[in-house]
Short mmCIF file of C-alpha atoms in Angstrom, two decimals:
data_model
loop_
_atom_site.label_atom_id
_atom_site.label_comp_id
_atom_site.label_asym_id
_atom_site.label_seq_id
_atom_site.Cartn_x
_atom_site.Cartn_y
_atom_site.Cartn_z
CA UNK A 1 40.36 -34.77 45.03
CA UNK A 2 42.45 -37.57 46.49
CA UNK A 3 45.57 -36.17 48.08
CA UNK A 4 48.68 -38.78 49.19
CA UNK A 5 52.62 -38.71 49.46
CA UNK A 6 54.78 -41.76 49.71
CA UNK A 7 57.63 -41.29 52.27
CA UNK A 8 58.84 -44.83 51.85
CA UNK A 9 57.74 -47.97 50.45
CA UNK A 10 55.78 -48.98 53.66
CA UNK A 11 55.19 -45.42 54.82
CA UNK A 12 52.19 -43.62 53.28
CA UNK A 13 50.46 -40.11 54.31
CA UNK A 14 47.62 -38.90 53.49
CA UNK A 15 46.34 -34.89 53.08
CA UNK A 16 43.76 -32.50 53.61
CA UNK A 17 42.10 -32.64 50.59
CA UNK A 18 40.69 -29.85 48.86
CA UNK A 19 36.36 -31.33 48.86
CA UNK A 20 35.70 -28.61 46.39
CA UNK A 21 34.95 -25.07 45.83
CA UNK A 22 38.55 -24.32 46.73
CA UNK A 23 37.92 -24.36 50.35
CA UNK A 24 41.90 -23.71 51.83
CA UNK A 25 40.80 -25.39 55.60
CA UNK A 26 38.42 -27.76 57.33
CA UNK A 27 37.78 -28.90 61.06
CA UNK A 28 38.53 -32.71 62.05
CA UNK A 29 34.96 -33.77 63.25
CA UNK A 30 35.41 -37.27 63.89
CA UNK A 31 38.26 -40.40 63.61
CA UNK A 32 36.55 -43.23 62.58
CA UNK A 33 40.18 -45.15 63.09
CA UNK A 34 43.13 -45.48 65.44
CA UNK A 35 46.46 -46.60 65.85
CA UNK A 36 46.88 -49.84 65.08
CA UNK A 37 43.27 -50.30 63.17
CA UNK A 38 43.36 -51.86 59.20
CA UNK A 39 41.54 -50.11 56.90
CA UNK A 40 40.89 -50.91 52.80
CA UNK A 41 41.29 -48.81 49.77
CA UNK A 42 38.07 -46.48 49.92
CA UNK A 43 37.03 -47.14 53.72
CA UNK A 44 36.15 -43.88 55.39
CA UNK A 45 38.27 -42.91 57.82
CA UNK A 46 37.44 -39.55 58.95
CA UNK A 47 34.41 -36.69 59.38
CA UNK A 48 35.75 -33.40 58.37
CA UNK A 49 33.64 -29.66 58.26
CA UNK A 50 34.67 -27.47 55.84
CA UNK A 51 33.21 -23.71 55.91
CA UNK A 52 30.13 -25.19 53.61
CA UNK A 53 28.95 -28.70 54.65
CA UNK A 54 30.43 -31.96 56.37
CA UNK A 55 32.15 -34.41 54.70
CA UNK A 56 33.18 -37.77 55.45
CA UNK A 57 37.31 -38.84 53.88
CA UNK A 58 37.79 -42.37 52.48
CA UNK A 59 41.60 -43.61 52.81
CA UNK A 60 42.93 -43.98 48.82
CA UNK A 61 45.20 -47.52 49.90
CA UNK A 62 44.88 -50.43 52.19
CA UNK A 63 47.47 -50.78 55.30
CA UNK A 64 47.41 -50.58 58.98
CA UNK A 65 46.81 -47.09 60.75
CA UNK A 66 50.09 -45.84 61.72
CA UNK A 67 49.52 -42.38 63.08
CA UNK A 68 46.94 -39.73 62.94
CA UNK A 69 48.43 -36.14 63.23
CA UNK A 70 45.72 -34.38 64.44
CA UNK A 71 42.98 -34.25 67.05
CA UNK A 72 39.01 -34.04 66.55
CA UNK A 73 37.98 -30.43 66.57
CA UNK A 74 41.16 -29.36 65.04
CA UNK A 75 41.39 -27.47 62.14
CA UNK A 76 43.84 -28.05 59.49
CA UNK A 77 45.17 -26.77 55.80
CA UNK A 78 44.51 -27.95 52.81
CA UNK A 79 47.86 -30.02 52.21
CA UNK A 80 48.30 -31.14 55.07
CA UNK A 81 49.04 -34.81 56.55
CA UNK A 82 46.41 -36.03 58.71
CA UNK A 83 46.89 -39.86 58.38
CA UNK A 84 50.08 -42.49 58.04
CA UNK A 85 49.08 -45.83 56.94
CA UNK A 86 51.42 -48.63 56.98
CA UNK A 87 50.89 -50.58 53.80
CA UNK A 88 53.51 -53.24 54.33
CA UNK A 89 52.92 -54.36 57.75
CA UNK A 90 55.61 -56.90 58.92
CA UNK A 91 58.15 -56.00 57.02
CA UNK A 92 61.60 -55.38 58.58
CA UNK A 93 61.82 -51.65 57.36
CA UNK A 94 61.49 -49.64 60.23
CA UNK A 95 58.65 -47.37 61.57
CA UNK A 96 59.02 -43.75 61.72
CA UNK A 97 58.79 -41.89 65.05
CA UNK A 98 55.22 -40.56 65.12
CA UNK A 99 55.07 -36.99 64.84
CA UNK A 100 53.07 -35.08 67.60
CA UNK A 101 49.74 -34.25 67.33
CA UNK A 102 49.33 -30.93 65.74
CA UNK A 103 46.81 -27.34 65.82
CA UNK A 104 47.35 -25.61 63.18
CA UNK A 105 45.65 -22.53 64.39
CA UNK A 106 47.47 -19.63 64.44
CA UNK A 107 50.96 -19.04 63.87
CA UNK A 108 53.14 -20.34 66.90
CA UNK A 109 56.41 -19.16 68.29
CA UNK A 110 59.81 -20.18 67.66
CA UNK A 111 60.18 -23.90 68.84
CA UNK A 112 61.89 -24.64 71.60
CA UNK A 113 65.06 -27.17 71.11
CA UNK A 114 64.32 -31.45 71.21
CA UNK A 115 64.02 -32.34 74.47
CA UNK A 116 65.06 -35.60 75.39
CA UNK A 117 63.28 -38.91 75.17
CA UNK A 118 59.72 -38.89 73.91
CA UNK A 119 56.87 -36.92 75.48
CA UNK A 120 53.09 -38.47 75.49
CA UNK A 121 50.64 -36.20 73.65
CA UNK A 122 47.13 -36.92 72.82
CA UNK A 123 47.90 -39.36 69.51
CA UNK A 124 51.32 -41.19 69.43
CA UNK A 125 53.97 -40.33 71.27
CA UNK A 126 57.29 -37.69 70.84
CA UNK A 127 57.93 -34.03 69.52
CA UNK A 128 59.24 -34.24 66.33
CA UNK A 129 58.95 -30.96 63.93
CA UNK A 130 56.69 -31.78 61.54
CA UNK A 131 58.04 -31.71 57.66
CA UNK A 132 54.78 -30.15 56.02
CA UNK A 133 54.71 -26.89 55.44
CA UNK A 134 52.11 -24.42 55.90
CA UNK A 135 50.56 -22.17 53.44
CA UNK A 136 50.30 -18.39 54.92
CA UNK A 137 46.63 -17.50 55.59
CA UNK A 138 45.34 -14.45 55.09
CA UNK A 139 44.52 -11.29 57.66
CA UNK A 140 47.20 -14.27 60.03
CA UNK A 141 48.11 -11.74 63.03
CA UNK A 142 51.62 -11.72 64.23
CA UNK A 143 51.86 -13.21 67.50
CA UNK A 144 52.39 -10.25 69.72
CA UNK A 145 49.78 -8.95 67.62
CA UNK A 146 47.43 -11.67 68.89
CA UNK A 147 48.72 -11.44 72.54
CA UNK A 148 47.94 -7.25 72.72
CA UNK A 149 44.33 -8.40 70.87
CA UNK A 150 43.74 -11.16 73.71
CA UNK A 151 44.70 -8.60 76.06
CA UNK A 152 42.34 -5.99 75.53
CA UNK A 153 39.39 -8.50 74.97
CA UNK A 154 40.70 -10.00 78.33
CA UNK A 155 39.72 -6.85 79.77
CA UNK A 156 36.54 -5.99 77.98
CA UNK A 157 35.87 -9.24 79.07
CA UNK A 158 35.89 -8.08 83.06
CA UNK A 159 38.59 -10.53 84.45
CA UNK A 160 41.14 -8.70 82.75
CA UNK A 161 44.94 -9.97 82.70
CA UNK A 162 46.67 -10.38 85.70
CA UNK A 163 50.26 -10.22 85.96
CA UNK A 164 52.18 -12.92 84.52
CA UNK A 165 53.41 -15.03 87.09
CA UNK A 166 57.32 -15.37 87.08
CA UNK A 167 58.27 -18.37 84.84
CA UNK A 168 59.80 -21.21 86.11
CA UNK A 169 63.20 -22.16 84.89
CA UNK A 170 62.65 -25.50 82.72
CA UNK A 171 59.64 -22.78 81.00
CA UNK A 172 59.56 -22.87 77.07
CA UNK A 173 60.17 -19.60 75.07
CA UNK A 174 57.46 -16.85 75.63
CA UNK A 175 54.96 -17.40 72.70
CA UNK A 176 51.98 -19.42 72.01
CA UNK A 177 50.92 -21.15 75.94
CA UNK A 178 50.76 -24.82 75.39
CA UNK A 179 47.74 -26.72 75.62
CA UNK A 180 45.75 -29.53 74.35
CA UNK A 181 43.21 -28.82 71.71
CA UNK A 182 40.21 -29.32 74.04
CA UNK A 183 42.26 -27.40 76.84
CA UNK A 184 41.77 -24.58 74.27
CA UNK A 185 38.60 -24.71 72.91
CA UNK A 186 37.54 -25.08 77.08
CA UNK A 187 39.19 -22.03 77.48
CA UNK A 188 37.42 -20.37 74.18
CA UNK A 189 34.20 -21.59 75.46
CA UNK A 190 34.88 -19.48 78.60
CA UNK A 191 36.26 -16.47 77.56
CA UNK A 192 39.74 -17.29 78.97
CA UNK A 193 43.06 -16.18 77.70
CA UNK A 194 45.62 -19.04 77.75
CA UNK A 195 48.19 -16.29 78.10
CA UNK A 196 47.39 -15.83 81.35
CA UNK A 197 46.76 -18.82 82.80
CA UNK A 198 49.35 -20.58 85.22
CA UNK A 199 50.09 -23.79 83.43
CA UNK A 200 50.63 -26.68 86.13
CA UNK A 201 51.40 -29.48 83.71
CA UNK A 202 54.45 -31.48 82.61
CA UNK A 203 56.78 -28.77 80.60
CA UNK A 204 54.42 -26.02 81.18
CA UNK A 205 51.30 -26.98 79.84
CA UNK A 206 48.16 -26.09 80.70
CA UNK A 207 45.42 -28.47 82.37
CA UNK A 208 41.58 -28.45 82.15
CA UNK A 209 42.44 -27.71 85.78
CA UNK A 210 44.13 -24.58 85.46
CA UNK A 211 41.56 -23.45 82.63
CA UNK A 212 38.73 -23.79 85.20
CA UNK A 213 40.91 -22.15 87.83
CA UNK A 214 41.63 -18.73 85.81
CA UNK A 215 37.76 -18.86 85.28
CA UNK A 216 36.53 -19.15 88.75
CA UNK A 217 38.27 -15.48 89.99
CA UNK A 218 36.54 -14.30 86.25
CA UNK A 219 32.65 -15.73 87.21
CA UNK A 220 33.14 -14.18 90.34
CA UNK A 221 34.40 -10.75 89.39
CA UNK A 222 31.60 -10.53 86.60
CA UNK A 223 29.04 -9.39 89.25
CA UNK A 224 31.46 -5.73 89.16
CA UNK A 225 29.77 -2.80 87.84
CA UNK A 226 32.01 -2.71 84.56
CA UNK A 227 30.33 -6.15 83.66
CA UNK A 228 29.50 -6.47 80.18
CA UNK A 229 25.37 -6.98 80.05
CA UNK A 230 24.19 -10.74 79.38
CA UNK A 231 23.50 -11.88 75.88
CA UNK A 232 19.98 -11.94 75.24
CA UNK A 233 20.14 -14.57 73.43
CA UNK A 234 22.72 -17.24 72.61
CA UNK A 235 22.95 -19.90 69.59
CA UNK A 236 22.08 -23.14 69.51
CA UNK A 237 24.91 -25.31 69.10
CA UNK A 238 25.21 -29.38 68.79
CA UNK A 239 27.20 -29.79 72.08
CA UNK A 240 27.32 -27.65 75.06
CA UNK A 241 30.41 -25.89 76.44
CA UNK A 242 31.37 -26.76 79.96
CA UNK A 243 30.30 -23.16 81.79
CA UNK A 244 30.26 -22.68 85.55
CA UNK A 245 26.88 -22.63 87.23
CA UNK A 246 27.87 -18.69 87.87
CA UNK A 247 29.03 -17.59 84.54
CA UNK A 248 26.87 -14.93 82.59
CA UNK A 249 28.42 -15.57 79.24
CA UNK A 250 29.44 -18.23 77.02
CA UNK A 251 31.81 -17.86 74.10
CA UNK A 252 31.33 -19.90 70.95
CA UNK A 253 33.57 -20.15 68.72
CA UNK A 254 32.93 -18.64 65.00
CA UNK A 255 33.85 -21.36 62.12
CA UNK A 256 32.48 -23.95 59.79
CA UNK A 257 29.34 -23.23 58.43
CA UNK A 258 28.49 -20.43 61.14
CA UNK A 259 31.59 -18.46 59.41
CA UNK A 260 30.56 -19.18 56.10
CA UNK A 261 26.70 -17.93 56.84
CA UNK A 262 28.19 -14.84 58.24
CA UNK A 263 30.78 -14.09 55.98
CA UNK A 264 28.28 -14.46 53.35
CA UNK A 265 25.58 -12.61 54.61
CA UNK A 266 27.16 -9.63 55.33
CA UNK A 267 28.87 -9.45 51.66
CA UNK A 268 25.33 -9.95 50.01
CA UNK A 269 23.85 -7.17 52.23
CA UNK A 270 26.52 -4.66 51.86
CA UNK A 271 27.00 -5.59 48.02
CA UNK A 272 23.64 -6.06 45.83
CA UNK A 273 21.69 -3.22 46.89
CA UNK A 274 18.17 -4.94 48.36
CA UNK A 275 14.86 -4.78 47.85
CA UNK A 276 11.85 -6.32 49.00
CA UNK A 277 8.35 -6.38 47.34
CA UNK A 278 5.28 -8.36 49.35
CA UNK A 279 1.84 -9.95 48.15
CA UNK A 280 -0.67 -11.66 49.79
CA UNK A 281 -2.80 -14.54 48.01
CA UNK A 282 -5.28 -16.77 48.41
CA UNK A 283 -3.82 -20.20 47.93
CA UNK A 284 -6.68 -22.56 48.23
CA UNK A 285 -6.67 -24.04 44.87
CA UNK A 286 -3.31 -25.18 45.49
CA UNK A 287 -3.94 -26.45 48.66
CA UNK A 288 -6.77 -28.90 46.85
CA UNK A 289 -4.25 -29.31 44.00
CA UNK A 290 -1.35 -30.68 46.37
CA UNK A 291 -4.58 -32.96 48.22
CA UNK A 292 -5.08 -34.25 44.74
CA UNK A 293 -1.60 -34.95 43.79
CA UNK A 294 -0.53 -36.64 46.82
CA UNK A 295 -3.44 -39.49 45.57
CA UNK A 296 -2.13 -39.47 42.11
CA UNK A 297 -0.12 -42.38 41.47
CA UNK A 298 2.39 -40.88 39.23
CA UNK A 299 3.75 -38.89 42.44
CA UNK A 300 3.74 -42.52 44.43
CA UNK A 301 6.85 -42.57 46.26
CA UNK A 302 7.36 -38.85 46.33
CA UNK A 303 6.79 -36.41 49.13
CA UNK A 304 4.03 -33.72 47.66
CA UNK A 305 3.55 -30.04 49.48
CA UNK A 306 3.19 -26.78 48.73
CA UNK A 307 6.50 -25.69 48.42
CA UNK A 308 6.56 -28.51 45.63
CA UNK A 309 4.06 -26.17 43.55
CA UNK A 310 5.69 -22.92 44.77
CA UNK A 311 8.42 -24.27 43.70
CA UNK A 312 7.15 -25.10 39.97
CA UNK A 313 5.51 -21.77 39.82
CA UNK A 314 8.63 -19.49 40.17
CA UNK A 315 10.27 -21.85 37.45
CA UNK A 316 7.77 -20.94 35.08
CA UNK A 317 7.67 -17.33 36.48
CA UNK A 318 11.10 -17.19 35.32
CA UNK A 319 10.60 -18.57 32.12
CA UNK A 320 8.36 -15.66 31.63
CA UNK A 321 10.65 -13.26 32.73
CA UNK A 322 13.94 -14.57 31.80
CA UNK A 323 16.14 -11.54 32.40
CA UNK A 324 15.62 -12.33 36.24
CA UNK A 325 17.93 -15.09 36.00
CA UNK A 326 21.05 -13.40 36.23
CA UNK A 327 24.55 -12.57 37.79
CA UNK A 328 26.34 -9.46 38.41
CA UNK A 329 30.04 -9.59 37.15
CA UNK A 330 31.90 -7.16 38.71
CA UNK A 331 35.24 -7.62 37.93
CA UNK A 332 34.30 -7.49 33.72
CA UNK A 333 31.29 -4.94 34.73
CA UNK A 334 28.90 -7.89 33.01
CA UNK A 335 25.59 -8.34 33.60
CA UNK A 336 25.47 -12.45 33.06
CA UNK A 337 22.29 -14.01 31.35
CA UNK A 338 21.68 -17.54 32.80
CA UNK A 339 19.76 -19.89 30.21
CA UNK A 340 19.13 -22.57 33.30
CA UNK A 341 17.89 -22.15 36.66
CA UNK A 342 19.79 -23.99 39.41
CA UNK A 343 16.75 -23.31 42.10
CA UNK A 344 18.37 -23.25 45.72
CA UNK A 345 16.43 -24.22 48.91
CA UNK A 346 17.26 -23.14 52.28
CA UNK A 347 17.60 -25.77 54.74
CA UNK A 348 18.29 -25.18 58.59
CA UNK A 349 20.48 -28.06 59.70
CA UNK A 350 22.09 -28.84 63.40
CA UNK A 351 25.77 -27.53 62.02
CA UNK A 352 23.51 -23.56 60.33
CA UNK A 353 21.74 -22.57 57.37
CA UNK A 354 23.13 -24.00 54.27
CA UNK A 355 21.86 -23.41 50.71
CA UNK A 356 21.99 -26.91 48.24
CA UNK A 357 20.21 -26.37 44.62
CA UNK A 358 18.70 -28.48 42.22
CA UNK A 359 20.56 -28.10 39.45
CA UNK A 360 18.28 -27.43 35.92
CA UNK A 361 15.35 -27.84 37.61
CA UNK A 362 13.91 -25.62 34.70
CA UNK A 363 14.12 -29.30 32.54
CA UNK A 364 12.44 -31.48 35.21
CA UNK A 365 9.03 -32.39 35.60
CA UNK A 366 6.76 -32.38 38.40
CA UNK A 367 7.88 -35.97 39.82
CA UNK A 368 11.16 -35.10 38.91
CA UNK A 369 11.06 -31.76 40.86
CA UNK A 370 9.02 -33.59 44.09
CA UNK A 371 11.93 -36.56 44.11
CA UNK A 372 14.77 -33.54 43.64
CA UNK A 373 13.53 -31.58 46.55
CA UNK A 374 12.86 -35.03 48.55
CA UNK A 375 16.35 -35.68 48.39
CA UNK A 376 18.11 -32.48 49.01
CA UNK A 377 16.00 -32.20 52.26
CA UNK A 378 16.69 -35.80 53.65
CA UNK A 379 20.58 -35.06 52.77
CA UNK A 380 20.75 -31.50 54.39
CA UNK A 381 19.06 -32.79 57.68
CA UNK A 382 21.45 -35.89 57.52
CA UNK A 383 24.46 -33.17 57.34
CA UNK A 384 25.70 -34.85 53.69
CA UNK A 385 25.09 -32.05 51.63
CA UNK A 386 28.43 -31.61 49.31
CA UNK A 387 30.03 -28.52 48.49
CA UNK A 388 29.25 -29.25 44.92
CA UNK A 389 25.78 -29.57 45.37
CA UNK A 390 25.73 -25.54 47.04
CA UNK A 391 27.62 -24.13 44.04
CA UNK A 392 26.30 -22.58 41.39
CA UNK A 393 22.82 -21.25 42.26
CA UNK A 394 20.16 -19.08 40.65
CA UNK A 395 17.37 -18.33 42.61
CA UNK A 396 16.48 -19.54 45.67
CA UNK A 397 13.24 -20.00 47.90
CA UNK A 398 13.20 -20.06 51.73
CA UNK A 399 10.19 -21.69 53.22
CA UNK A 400 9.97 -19.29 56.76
CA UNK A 401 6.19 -20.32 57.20
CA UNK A 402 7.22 -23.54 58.55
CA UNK A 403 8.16 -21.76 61.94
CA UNK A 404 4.72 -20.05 62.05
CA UNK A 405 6.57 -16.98 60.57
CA UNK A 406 3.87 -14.65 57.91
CA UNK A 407 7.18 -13.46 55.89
CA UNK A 408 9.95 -11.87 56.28
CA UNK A 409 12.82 -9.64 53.95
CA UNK A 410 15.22 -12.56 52.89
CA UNK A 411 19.17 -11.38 52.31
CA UNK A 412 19.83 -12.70 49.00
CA UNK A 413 22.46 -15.84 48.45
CA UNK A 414 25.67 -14.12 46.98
CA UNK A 415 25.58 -14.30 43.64
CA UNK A 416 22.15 -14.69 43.20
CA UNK A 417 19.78 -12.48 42.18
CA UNK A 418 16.46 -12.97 43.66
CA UNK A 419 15.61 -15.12 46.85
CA UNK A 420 11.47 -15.99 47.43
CA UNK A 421 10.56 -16.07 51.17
CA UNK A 422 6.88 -18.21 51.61
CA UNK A 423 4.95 -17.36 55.03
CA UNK A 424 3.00 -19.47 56.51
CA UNK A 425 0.03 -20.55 54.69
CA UNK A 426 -2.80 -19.74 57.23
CA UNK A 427 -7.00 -19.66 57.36
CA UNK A 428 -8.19 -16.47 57.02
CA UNK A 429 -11.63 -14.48 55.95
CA UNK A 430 -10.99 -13.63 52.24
CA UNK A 431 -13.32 -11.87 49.82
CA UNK A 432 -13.71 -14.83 47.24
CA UNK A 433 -16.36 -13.98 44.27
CA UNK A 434 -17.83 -10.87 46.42
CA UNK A 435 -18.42 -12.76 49.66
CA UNK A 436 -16.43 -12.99 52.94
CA UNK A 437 -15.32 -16.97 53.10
CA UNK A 438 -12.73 -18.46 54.77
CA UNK A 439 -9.70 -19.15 52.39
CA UNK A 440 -6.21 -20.16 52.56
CA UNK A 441 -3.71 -17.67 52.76
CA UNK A 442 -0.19 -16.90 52.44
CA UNK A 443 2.20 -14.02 52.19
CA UNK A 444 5.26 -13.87 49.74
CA UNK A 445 7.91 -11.81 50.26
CA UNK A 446 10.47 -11.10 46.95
CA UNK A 447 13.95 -9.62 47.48
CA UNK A 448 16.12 -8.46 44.20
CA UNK A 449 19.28 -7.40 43.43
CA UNK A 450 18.65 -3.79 42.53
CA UNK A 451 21.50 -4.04 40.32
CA UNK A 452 19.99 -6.46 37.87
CA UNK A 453 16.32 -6.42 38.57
CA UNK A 454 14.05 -3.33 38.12
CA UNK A 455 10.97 -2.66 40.42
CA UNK A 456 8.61 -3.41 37.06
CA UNK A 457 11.04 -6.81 36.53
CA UNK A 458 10.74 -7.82 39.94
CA UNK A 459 6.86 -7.00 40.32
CA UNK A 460 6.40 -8.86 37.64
CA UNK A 461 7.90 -12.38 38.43
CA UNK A 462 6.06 -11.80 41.83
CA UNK A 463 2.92 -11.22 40.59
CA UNK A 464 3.24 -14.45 38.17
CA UNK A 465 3.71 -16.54 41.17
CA UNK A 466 1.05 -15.74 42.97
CA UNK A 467 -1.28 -15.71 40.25
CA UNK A 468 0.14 -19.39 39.44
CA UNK A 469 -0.74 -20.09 43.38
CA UNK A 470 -4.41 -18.27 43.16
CA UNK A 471 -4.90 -20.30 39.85
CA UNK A 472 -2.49 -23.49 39.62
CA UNK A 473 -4.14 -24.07 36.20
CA UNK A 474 -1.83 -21.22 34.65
CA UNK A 475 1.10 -24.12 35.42
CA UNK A 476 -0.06 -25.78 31.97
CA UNK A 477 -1.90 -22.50 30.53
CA UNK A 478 1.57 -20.36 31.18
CA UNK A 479 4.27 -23.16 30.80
#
């Protein structure tokens, strides 16, 4: 979806775009323009993260960059104007006063009046009020609200909130403190509460400086005995926050696809009732089946490994037992027959786990399957994966024995009704036609929704995958 307005003939902006699924927000990763720079009908200009993948913006006209309205790492509404191109540069009609660069994180206080002249900010130059209007989000906290919340987490925190210093008389309105977005996500990153920082910046707003001022005092009174404990363990994330050398905690904020993992995860747990079923199987015939294929030359220039036949036997283990493939309509109290199988992989990537499916991967054959999964690997590691390309699954499989891991209970991918977890696939002593041998094994781990899958429904599509794995033969006996 290509979103533009036309405020004159040589003035055009450019919005948010909704990149699909109806996502209402997404984070400004990276410009890949300024000021001043031309760009061409198509050209990407920016790198935006919406709650389920990245996603890089091409500009819809040619023109000279005008003005960008936000800053990396912001995150903005659907709607809203991000870029001004000038498409007529050179002609006499004049240029608009930028407008500054916006956050639209929470909801701010009343502005305070114009001040004279023009004020630098991080794009452009001058505080102008901005002419797009916001769309309300949902659960948005009042400000004072937000300032009581702050408050109390302040204190939880250990540094608590001092008293607020006595404002000087050129201050702005009490409300929202002003700061740069970095300045803020510094002050995330540290567990600091702008409100009660002492801004020493031009018209009262806060510095980097006066961020890692407010958290000296709060490193050095986390040694009290009302100290919260230290994490035990903290995520990874793609760039480090600036901590002190003496803080025990770093704060990361929760958004992108982090929020979306979470957000999802707890709704499948607390929603389709769970259950797990496990089997262990010997797997060495596939393992000399996936040898074999990788020297076939119809499966030249495709990547062949187990989870390639793992993958092929659940399709046909659904095939057997079609009334697996379902969804659970709650609204119409449904239960909804699927007559295709979009198979979902899970795929750790820098930005969190995501979820991409193959879509009617029941119709494909084995090269087409191998060059399917080939792809949606390379483009989930590369951070390209589309929203599009998430929607919609079935079933999905998530390969843990790549980390070592024997199995695991897998939380199902909302609306989905079973996810397959594969251990790793390891050499152990097996009793193979009445003697002990070594053999490769691997454990499989099943997880239902108890809603629309019954233990003998269930049992059975696990037990047709692993005999497909024990016996890869059944893949042309059983399809």
């Amino acid at each position: 979806m290509t979103t533009m307005t036309q405020t004159s003939a040589r003035f055009r902006e450019f919005k948010m775009p909704d990149v699909g699924e109806g996502l209402t927000e997404a984070e400004i990763l990276k410009w890949f323009v300024q000021p001043g720079d031309t760009v061409t009908d198509g050209q990407v200009v920016c790198e935006v993260e919406t709650a389920k993948a990245a996603v890089e913006l091409p500009i819809p006209f040619d023109g000279v960059v005008h003005e960008l309205r936000f800053s990396e790492g912001t995150t903005v509404d659907v709607g809203q104007v991000i870029i001004t191109v000038d498409v007529a540069p050179g002609s006499d009609e004049e240029a608009p006063v930028p407008a500054p660069v916006q956050e639209p994180v929470e909801a701010a206080a009343p502005a305070p009046e114009e001040p004279k002249g023009r004020t630098p900010v991080l794009v452009g130059y001058g505080v102008a009020e901005s002419s797009t209007k916001r769309r309300p989000r949902k659960g948005a906290a009042a400000p004072e609200a937000a300032a009581v919340a702050a408050a109390v987490q302040a204190e939880l925190n250990g540094h608590g909130a001092p008293a607020a210093p006595e404002a000087p008389v050129d201050a702005p309105p009490v409300g929202r403190p002003l700061a740069k977005p970095p300045v803020r996500k510094l002050a995330k990153d540290l567990g600091i509460d702008l409100a009660t920082v002492v801004p020493t910046g031009k018209d009262g707003i806060i510095t980097r400086e006066d961020v890692h001022a407010a958290a000296a005092p709060a490193a050095a009174g986390a040694v009290a005995p009302s100290a919260p404990a230290p994490s035990a363990s903290e995520p990874v994330v793609t760039e480090a926050p600036a901590v002190t050398a003496s803080a025990r905690e770093t704060r990361i904020p929760v958004k992108g696809v982090r929020k979306a993992i979470a957000q999802a995860m707890v709704g499948s747990a607390f929603t389709a009732p769970h259950v797990t079923e496990f089997v262990t199987v010997d797997v060495t015939r596939t393992m000399k089946l996936v040898a074999e294929l990788k020297e076939d030359k119809e499966m030249a220039g495709v990547r062949v490994n187990p989870l390639l036949i793992i993958a092929k036997a659940l399709l046909v283990a659904i095939k057997r037992n079609p009334e697996v493939n379902a969804a659970w309509d709650e609204a119409n109290q449904e239960i909804v027959q699927k007559h295709y199988v979009n198979l979902g992989i899970a795929a750790a990537t820098p930005r969190g786990l995501i979820v991409p499916n193959i879509k009617d991967a029941h119709d494909k054959t084995l090269p087409q399957l191998a060059a399917a999964l080939g792809e949606l690997v390379s483009t989930a590691r590369d951070g390209k994966t589309s929203p599009a390309a998430m929607a919609g699954g079935t079933v999905t499989i998530t390969n843990v024995g790549v980390f070592g891991v024997d199995t695991g209970t897998p939380i199902l991918n909302p609306g989905e009704s079973a996810i397959l977890a594969v251990g790793a696939i390891k050499l152990q002593p097996w009793v193979h036609k009445g003697k002990v041998k070594p053999r490769q094994v691997t454990t499989l781990a099943l997880s239902f929704d108890h809603r629309l899958v019954d233990g003998e429904l269930g049992s059975k599509v696990l037990a047709d995958v692993a005999a497909i794995l024990e016996q890869p033969k059944r893949l042309i006996t059983w399809a």
